[in-house]
């Protein structure tokens, strides 16, 4: 997974993330406020 831009304090929208990759945990480490 690659993040483009600054996501600190932002809301992340993830499309088609596979549960076994745990992509939401990776994004959450960058201090996003919510993940949908």
Tab-separated table of C-alpha atoms in Angstrom:
chain	number	residue	atom	x	y	z
A	1	UNK	CA	0.000	0.000	0.000
A	2	UNK	CA	1.186	3.490	-0.818
A	3	UNK	CA	-0.078	6.688	0.734
A	4	UNK	CA	0.104	9.819	-1.370
A	5	UNK	CA	0.071	13.173	0.379
A	6	UNK	CA	-0.312	14.111	4.019
A	7	UNK	CA	-2.995	12.105	5.827
A	8	UNK	CA	-2.339	13.334	9.353
A	9	UNK	CA	-5.629	14.453	10.892
A	10	UNK	CA	-7.600	13.573	7.750
A	11	UNK	CA	-10.397	11.099	7.033
A	12	UNK	CA	-9.312	8.062	5.009
A	13	UNK	CA	-11.569	6.263	2.544
A	14	UNK	CA	-10.251	2.821	1.630
A	15	UNK	CA	-11.711	0.940	-1.310
A	16	UNK	CA	-11.536	-2.868	-1.601
A	17	UNK	CA	-9.079	-3.490	1.212
A	18	UNK	CA	-8.515	-7.175	1.931
A	19	UNK	CA	-8.872	-8.010	5.622
A	20	UNK	CA	-5.716	-10.148	5.650
A	21	UNK	CA	-3.550	-7.179	4.618
A	22	UNK	CA	-4.769	-5.042	7.541
A	23	UNK	CA	-4.372	-1.888	5.460
A	24	UNK	CA	-6.522	0.121	7.868
A	25	UNK	CA	-3.967	-0.457	10.635
A	26	UNK	CA	-1.202	0.879	8.380
A	27	UNK	CA	-3.196	4.014	7.592
A	28	UNK	CA	-4.249	4.475	11.235
A	29	UNK	CA	-0.569	4.664	12.276
A	30	UNK	CA	-0.429	7.947	10.365
A	31	UNK	CA	-3.014	9.440	12.758
A	32	UNK	CA	-6.020	9.711	10.493
A	33	UNK	CA	-9.205	10.672	12.318
A	34	UNK	CA	-11.581	8.130	10.750
A	35	UNK	CA	-11.434	5.274	8.278
A	36	UNK	CA	-14.420	4.345	6.123
